[in-house]
Amino acid sequence: MSDEELRKKYDVWDEKTNEMLKKFPERGNFRTTWEEDIKRLYTPLELGDYFEIGFPGKYPYTRGVQNTMYRGKLWTMRQYAGFGTAEESNKRYKYLLEQGQSGLSVAFDLPTQIGYDSDDAHSLGEVGKVGVAIDSLADMETLFEGIPLGKVSTSMTINSTAAILLAMYLNVGEKQGANRDKLRGTIQNDVLKEYIARGTYIFPPQPSMRVITNIFEFCSKEMPLWNTISISGYHIREAGADAVQEVAFTLADGIEYVRAAVKAGLDPNVFGKRLSFFFAAHNDFLEEIAKFRAARRMWAKLMKEKFNVTNPSAMKLKFHTQTSGSTLTAQQPENNIVRVTLQALAAVLGGTQSLHTNSRDEALALPTEESVKIALKTQQIIAYESGVAKTVDPLAGSYYIESLTDSIEKHAFEYIDKIEELGGMVNAIESGYVQQEISNRSYEYQKKIESGEQIVVGVNKFTVEETSSKRLLKVNDEIEKGQIGRLRALKRERDNKKVAKSLSVLENVARTDDNLMHPIIDAVRVYATVGEISNVLRKVFGEYKESITI
Amino acid sequence: MIKVMIAKPGLDGHDRGAKVVARTLRDAGMEVIYTGIRQTPEQIVQSAIDEDVDILGISILSGAHMKLVPKILELLREKKASVPVFVGGIIPDEDVDKLKEMGVIEVYGPGTSTSEISEQVKSFVEHSDT
């Protein structure tokens, strides 16, 4: 059938259907999360150029970054974990590895992420709460005790203090006998989204970009298997962005990092291979699948066309996915298992390289061991029972999926153009533009929940009286005391002359344009703390002040 | 006009809830001051006093509430500022009871309707004896 014939037939069908609406009206209007009308029916007329869909492992990678995808190797099942002390977290990691998890993912507490020691006044109440407390190399040695770093791959959610934690990891690895060029893993190291959404920034954007570029340079020479950044849309989405904004702002951050590194003289064909991404998997199942496919295609185009990259490996958008914490409900928490399953399935159908599935109780507290087990088993069921991993990109060619993919690409590129007009992401953040766009969307969404236009099962519809007898994980408040005790003992027992010397070398290097990684590695090795190293850099770089939007 | 401050103490960066509540209260006709993230209890109490707010809302999702909220209440008492305090965030039930015993007027968890918060804030201010 030619397009013309099809169009005619479609029009006839559409007219008849509209007649029927008088008797059988539809339930309402249907829109995407970015407020575009969704048509009643999608047909081959929506399919664009097949080149845009293409083949897996081939530019523009809409269908996936590898030729065989999950037929060759399943995604890495990687649960984000960490709380309390290094010793407790070490036990959780060993438990997860025993349960069949294939990679580690470390959650640090907020003081570690923001560069304060556990005994700093800013750390009050936060030690060991949202992740593990790491003050010095000694804690890091405990964290990975009995876990061979030469064999596992480790993802660390660490940004402003990424250089310090990477330096610690490398030291622990080498003490275990694993050379730095053999270590595999990822640091998040994406500070731009911290200004936008997540909040663990320390320094102003310019020095932050310098530290990030230093890490790129260091790793491309000495840690070739390490993913130097995980450019993250997750937190942007969780802050209330829609699917288009998530893709647009993440890739715009990516552009800014590549631009900074190129300006510092690095070759995008080389460091581009070690860039990785991190997205959320939200509730709108088909939209999410399309989102991952669109992001992959857009990044390939950006690297090729904007940065003249010729190495295909440096055009491939590889990503981690986490199911969406903000969609989990405190009401009827068991329902969250189903939400997580749908979200995880979308991530897999979108071609993720690794996946964290949230636990049912995360709207209430950090997850219990039992809840984490169900979350991990959810991935195993998708991988081994559902059949979706048997062929590559099974939803390609769906009229609706391809149409959504095209639409996300189009709208996200419009945002990216707008940000470029504003002078790039740093300017767009400093002016509050990006934060305001997200905040508007998040507020509209909340209003829809209040009006009942958006239904959340168990929250604004199908509610039940609930008794609160939920078994929750509680992080012991004694942890703070214990951690401070260990930190003080360390400060007494280490060679403080060596520490002072290493910190003064670091300060001198920070005042030049030289790479910060080497002096940080040296400082960490003599047990200088996260707080001490960060304070040296605070002194030289200053601190960022949030541009407040509501 | 009711003057309300929404504050984020500690190191927690989860500000979606705080911003949505701030905007709801503003749309409900109140004057709203949002502090931004990473404020110390001292900073929050000082600005609440300087701005002479009628009510103070604290948002915490990091689990540090049992240290930071009592600290804020203590500082308010020290400075003889009788500002009613409400809390939002991820707060386990047992801690909700403890916080209320300490003097917090209400604790809002995930899924709370913002119009409910706005109604209640109005009524708290109308019934507070300051």
Tab-separated table of N, CA, C and O in Angstrom, chain A residues 115-191:
chain	number	residue	atom	x	y	z
A	115	GLY	N	32.433	16.800	51.165
A	115	GLY	CA	33.782	17.128	51.596
A	115	GLY	C	33.892	17.616	53.027
A	115	GLY	O	34.686	18.519	53.317
A	116	TYR	N	33.106	17.046	53.932
A	116	TYR	CA	33.253	17.345	55.357
A	116	TYR	C	33.622	16.064	56.096
A	116	TYR	O	33.067	15.007	55.811
A	117	ASP	N	34.532	16.175	57.054
A	117	ASP	CA	34.811	15.019	57.890
A	117	ASP	C	33.617	14.770	58.812
A	117	ASP	O	32.808	15.669	59.046
A	118	SER	N	33.583	13.561	59.369
A	118	SER	CA	32.436	13.196	60.212
A	118	SER	C	32.333	14.054	61.464
A	118	SER	O	31.257	14.173	62.045
A	119	ASP	N	33.458	14.646	61.885
A	119	ASP	CA	33.400	15.458	63.108
A	119	ASP	C	33.189	16.946	62.805
A	119	ASP	O	33.215	17.781	63.702
A	120	ASP	N	32.945	17.289	61.553
A	120	ASP	CA	32.678	18.688	61.191
A	120	ASP	C	31.259	19.067	61.665
A	120	ASP	O	30.352	18.227	61.658
A	121	ALA	N	31.083	20.319	62.064
A	121	ALA	CA	29.756	20.756	62.542
A	121	ALA	C	28.683	20.569	61.467
A	121	ALA	O	27.526	20.253	61.770
A	122	HIS	N	29.058	20.725	60.197
A	122	HIS	CA	28.091	20.551	59.103
A	122	HIS	C	27.560	19.118	59.005
A	122	HIS	O	26.549	18.874	58.382
A	123	SER	N	28.295	18.179	59.584
A	123	SER	CA	27.940	16.768	59.420
A	123	SER	C	26.918	16.289	60.444
A	123	SER	O	26.470	15.141	60.380
A	124	LEU	N	26.541	17.161	61.360
A	124	LEU	CA	25.629	16.783	62.442
A	124	LEU	C	24.392	16.049	61.928
A	124	LEU	O	23.639	16.583	61.119
A	125	GLY	N	24.209	14.828	62.403
A	125	GLY	CA	23.023	14.046	62.058
A	125	GLY	C	23.098	13.341	60.715
A	125	GLY	O	22.227	12.548	60.389
A	126	GLU	N	24.107	13.635	59.913
A	126	GLU	CA	24.149	13.088	58.548
A	126	GLU	C	25.118	11.920	58.386
A	126	GLU	O	25.129	11.282	57.337
A	127	VAL	N	25.925	11.648	59.418
A	127	VAL	CA	26.981	10.632	59.265
A	127	VAL	C	26.375	9.236	59.077
A	127	VAL	O	25.600	8.770	59.909
A	128	GLY	N	26.715	8.606	57.967
A	128	GLY	CA	26.263	7.234	57.707
A	128	GLY	C	24.800	7.112	57.348
A	128	GLY	O	24.271	6.007	57.286
A	129	LYS	N	24.124	8.226	57.084
A	129	LYS	CA	22.672	8.163	56.884
A	129	LYS	C	22.266	7.732	55.471
A	129	LYS	O	21.596	6.727	55.313
A	130	VAL	N	22.629	8.475	54.448
A	130	VAL	CA	22.180	8.093	53.104
A	130	VAL	C	23.208	7.237	52.377
A	130	VAL	O	23.033	6.886	51.215
A	131	GLY	N	24.270	6.909	53.075
A	131	GLY	CA	25.312	6.097	52.475
A	131	GLY	C	26.385	5.871	53.511
A	131	GLY	O	26.229	6.249	54.676
A	132	VAL	N	27.478	5.281	53.061
A	132	VAL	CA	28.532	4.944	54.001
A	132	VAL	C	29.416	6.169	54.280
A	132	VAL	O	29.638	6.991	53.404
A	133	ALA	N	29.876	6.262	55.521
A	133	ALA	CA	30.758	7.361	55.903
A	133	ALA	C	32.209	6.987	55.614
A	133	ALA	O	32.714	5.990	56.127
A	134	ILE	N	32.859	7.774	54.774
A	134	ILE	CA	34.279	7.548	54.475
A	134	ILE	C	35.041	8.820	54.831
A	134	ILE	O	34.822	9.874	54.222
A	135	ASP	N	35.924	8.739	55.800
A	135	ASP	CA	36.752	9.892	56.123
A	135	ASP	C	38.148	9.777	55.522
A	135	ASP	O	38.721	10.780	55.112
A	136	SER	N	38.679	8.561	55.525
A	136	SER	CA	40.050	8.407	55.039
A	136	SER	C	40.219	7.070	54.345
A	136	SER	O	39.304	6.231	54.339
A	137	LEU	N	41.415	6.862	53.822
A	137	LEU	CA	41.761	5.598	53.168
A	137	LEU	C	41.492	4.401	54.085
A	137	LEU	O	41.134	3.325	53.614
A	138	ALA	N	41.639	4.619	55.387
A	138	ALA	CA	41.422	3.507	56.322
A	138	ALA	C	39.992	2.978	56.196
A	138	ALA	O	39.767	1.763	56.186
A	139	ASP	N	39.000	3.887	56.071
A	139	ASP	CA	37.606	3.455	55.905
A	139	ASP	C	37.422	2.731	54.577
A	139	ASP	O	36.666	1.767	54.475
A	140	MET	N	38.083	3.216	53.557
A	140	MET	CA	37.954	2.621	52.222
A	140	MET	C	38.542	1.208	52.205
A	140	MET	O	38.021	0.324	51.534
A	141	GLU	N	39.622	1.011	52.965
A	141	GLU	CA	40.215	-0.324	53.058
A	141	GLU	C	39.224	-1.288	53.705
A	141	GLU	O	39.056	-2.427	53.256
A	142	THR	N	38.508	-0.822	54.725
A	142	THR	CA	37.495	-1.653	55.383
A	142	THR	C	36.330	-1.926	54.438
A	142	THR	O	35.797	-3.033	54.380
A	143	LEU	N	35.942	-0.896	53.681
A	143	LEU	CA	34.783	-1.016	52.794
A	143	LEU	C	34.950	-2.152	51.786
A	143	LEU	O	33.992	-2.849	51.459
A	144	PHE	N	36.163	-2.312	51.274
A	144	PHE	CA	36.394	-3.321	50.224
A	144	PHE	C	37.184	-4.523	50.728
A	144	PHE	O	37.708	-5.294	49.926
A	145	GLU	N	37.238	-4.692	52.022
A	145	GLU	CA	37.971	-5.822	52.595
A	145	GLU	C	37.377	-7.139	52.072
A	145	GLU	O	36.159	-7.351	52.123
A	146	GLY	N	38.238	-7.982	51.512
A	146	GLY	CA	37.768	-9.282	51.024
A	146	GLY	C	37.028	-9.234	49.698
A	146	GLY	O	36.477	-10.234	49.252
A	147	ILE	N	36.982	-8.063	49.064
A	147	ILE	CA	36.355	-7.953	47.740
A	147	ILE	C	37.459	-7.638	46.732
A	147	ILE	O	38.108	-6.594	46.829
A	148	PRO	N	37.729	-8.549	45.792
A	148	PRO	CA	38.872	-8.343	44.889
A	148	PRO	C	38.588	-7.252	43.844
A	148	PRO	O	37.821	-7.478	42.905
A	149	LEU	N	39.192	-6.092	44.001
A	149	LEU	CA	38.893	-4.969	43.106
A	149	LEU	C	39.383	-5.210	41.676
A	149	LEU	O	38.916	-4.574	40.743
A	150	GLY	N	40.308	-6.128	41.518
A	150	GLY	CA	40.755	-6.485	40.171
A	150	GLY	C	39.679	-7.248	39.406
A	150	GLY	O	39.743	-7.375	38.184
A	151	LYS	N	38.682	-7.773	40.135
A	151	LYS	CA	37.678	-8.629	39.470
A	151	LYS	C	36.305	-7.988	39.350
A	151	LYS	O	35.608	-8.222	38.375
A	152	VAL	N	35.895	-7.192	40.351
A	152	VAL	CA	34.551	-6.602	40.263
A	152	VAL	C	34.634	-5.236	39.564
A	152	VAL	O	35.695	-4.632	39.482
A	153	SER	N	33.489	-4.778	39.065
A	153	SER	CA	33.453	-3.382	38.616
A	153	SER	C	32.622	-2.615	39.637
A	153	SER	O	31.619	-3.115	40.150
A	154	THR	N	33.087	-1.423	39.958
A	154	THR	CA	32.478	-0.659	41.046
A	154	THR	C	32.056	0.714	40.562
A	154	THR	O	32.846	1.442	39.957
A	155	SER	N	30.809	1.020	40.827
A	155	SER	CA	30.323	2.349	40.490
A	155	SER	C	30.236	3.148	41.789
A	155	SER	O	29.744	2.649	42.791
A	156	MET	N	30.744	4.375	41.757
A	156	MET	CA	30.706	5.185	42.969
A	156	MET	C	29.936	6.478	42.704
A	156	MET	O	30.299	7.252	41.822
A	157	THR	N	28.874	6.668	43.465
A	157	THR	CA	28.094	7.886	43.319
A	157	THR	C	28.772	8.981	44.121
A	157	THR	O	28.511	9.188	45.296
A	158	ILE	N	29.692	9.641	43.430
A	158	ILE	CA	30.486	10.653	44.098
A	158	ILE	C	30.802	11.730	43.051
A	158	ILE	O	31.120	11.405	41.923
A	159	ASN	N	30.647	12.965	43.430
A	159	ASN	CA	30.763	14.043	42.442
A	159	ASN	C	31.828	15.064	42.822
A	159	ASN	O	32.947	14.984	42.360
A	160	SER	N	31.488	15.995	43.719
A	160	SER	CA	32.447	17.056	44.055
A	160	SER	C	33.733	16.505	44.651
A	160	SER	O	34.789	17.103	44.508
A	161	THR	N	33.643	15.372	45.343
A	161	THR	CA	34.844	14.777	45.925
A	161	THR	C	35.270	13.516	45.166
A	161	THR	O	35.970	12.658	45.705
A	162	ALA	N	34.881	13.429	43.899
A	162	ALA	CA	35.173	12.229	43.107
A	162	ALA	C	36.674	11.963	43.003
A	162	ALA	O	37.116	10.814	43.090
A	163	ALA	N	37.455	13.025	42.835
A	163	ALA	CA	38.905	12.836	42.663
A	163	ALA	C	39.485	12.157	43.908
A	163	ALA	O	40.352	11.286	43.804
A	164	ILE	N	38.982	12.543	45.078
A	164	ILE	CA	39.508	11.995	46.329
A	164	ILE	C	39.121	10.526	46.483
A	164	ILE	O	39.943	9.673	46.817
A	165	LEU	N	37.872	10.218	46.215
A	165	LEU	CA	37.410	8.844	46.388
A	165	LEU	C	38.014	7.919	45.327
A	165	LEU	O	38.327	6.761	45.616
A	166	LEU	N	38.208	8.452	44.122
A	166	LEU	CA	38.871	7.647	43.090
A	166	LEU	C	40.315	7.361	43.517
A	166	LEU	O	40.803	6.240	43.374
A	167	ALA	N	40.968	8.374	44.065
A	167	ALA	CA	42.346	8.194	44.541
A	167	ALA	C	42.389	7.123	45.634
A	167	ALA	O	43.309	6.307	45.684
A	168	MET	N	41.388	7.104	46.497
A	168	MET	CA	41.349	6.084	47.555
A	168	MET	C	41.135	4.692	46.953
A	168	MET	O	41.785	3.726	47.352
A	169	TYR	N	40.226	4.606	46.003
A	169	TYR	CA	39.920	3.312	45.379
A	169	TYR	C	41.166	2.723	44.727
A	169	TYR	O	41.484	1.551	44.880
A	170	LEU	N	41.856	3.595	44.013
A	170	LEU	CA	43.084	3.192	43.316
A	170	LEU	C	44.131	2.702	44.319
A	170	LEU	O	44.809	1.695	44.097
A	171	ASN	N	44.234	3.381	45.449
A	171	ASN	CA	45.174	2.960	46.486
A	171	ASN	C	44.796	1.605	47.081
A	171	ASN	O	45.661	0.759	47.290
A	172	VAL	N	43.511	1.415	47.356
A	172	VAL	CA	43.076	0.125	47.903
A	172	VAL	C	43.351	-0.973	46.880
A	172	VAL	O	43.880	-2.044	47.213
A	173	GLY	N	43.021	-0.702	45.623
A	173	GLY	CA	43.263	-1.668	44.548
A	173	GLY	C	44.735	-2.065	44.506
A	173	GLY	O	45.070	-3.250	44.486
A	174	GLU	N	45.607	-1.071	44.531
A	174	GLU	CA	47.031	-1.378	44.404
A	174	GLU	C	47.549	-2.122	45.641
A	174	GLU	O	48.419	-2.977	45.525
A	175	LYS	N	46.969	-1.807	46.808
A	175	LYS	CA	47.370	-2.564	48.007
A	175	LYS	C	46.955	-4.029	47.891
A	175	LYS	O	47.591	-4.909	48.447
A	176	GLN	N	45.848	-4.274	47.168
A	176	GLN	CA	45.395	-5.660	46.956
A	176	GLN	C	46.171	-6.341	45.837
A	176	GLN	O	45.967	-7.519	45.567
A	177	GLY	N	46.996	-5.568	45.126
A	177	GLY	CA	47.770	-6.138	44.028
A	177	GLY	C	47.131	-5.952	42.658
A	177	GLY	O	47.561	-6.572	41.684
A	178	ALA	N	46.086	-5.118	42.570
A	178	ALA	CA	45.458	-4.851	41.263
A	178	ALA	C	45.956	-3.494	40.757
A	178	ALA	O	45.703	-2.470	41.396
A	179	ASN	N	46.646	-3.510	39.646
A	179	ASN	CA	47.162	-2.251	39.102
A	179	ASN	C	46.030	-1.343	38.644
A	179	ASN	O	44.974	-1.801	38.239
A	180	ARG	N	46.319	-0.037	38.677
A	180	ARG	CA	45.261	0.922	38.344
A	180	ARG	C	44.744	0.759	36.919
A	180	ARG	O	43.584	1.007	36.650
A	181	ASP	N	45.604	0.292	36.015
A	181	ASP	CA	45.136	0.150	34.626
A	181	ASP	C	44.232	-1.065	34.439
A	181	ASP	O	43.712	-1.305	33.348
A	182	LYS	N	44.055	-1.844	35.513
A	182	LYS	CA	43.163	-3.011	35.418
A	182	LYS	C	41.821	-2.739	36.106
A	182	LYS	O	40.899	-3.540	36.025
A	183	LEU	N	41.721	-1.633	36.818
A	183	LEU	CA	40.508	-1.382	37.606
A	183	LEU	C	39.358	-0.947	36.694
A	183	LEU	O	39.543	-0.137	35.780
A	184	ARG	N	38.176	-1.511	36.980
A	184	ARG	CA	36.999	-1.183	36.187
A	184	ARG	C	35.921	-0.601	37.079
A	184	ARG	O	35.699	-1.086	38.189
A	185	GLY	N	35.276	0.422	36.586
A	185	GLY	CA	34.204	1.026	37.366
A	185	GLY	C	33.857	2.402	36.843
A	185	GLY	O	34.265	2.777	35.732
A	186	THR	N	33.097	3.115	37.628
A	186	THR	CA	32.592	4.427	37.213
A	186	THR	C	32.559	5.357	38.421
A	186	THR	O	32.214	4.919	39.523
A	187	ILE	N	32.936	6.609	38.216
A	187	ILE	CA	32.610	7.623	39.215
A	187	ILE	C	31.546	8.528	38.595
A	187	ILE	O	31.580	8.761	37.388
A	188	GLN	N	30.646	9.034	39.413
A	188	GLN	CA	29.584	9.859	38.813
A	188	GLN	C	30.177	11.172	38.303
A	188	GLN	O	29.963	11.538	37.157
A	189	ASN	N	30.897	11.897	39.140
A	189	ASN	CA	31.734	13.016	38.692
A	189	ASN	C	30.990	14.041	37.830
A	189	ASN	O	31.596	14.703	36.996
A	190	ASP	N	29.700	14.156	37.991
A	190	ASP	CA	28.894	15.050	37.151
A	190	ASP	C	28.390	16.198	38.031
A	190	ASP	O	27.326	16.121	38.630
A	191	VAL	N	29.172	17.246	38.091
A	191	VAL	CA	28.828	18.291	39.052
A	191	VAL	C	27.740	19.235	38.519
A	191	VAL	O	27.000	19.823	39.298
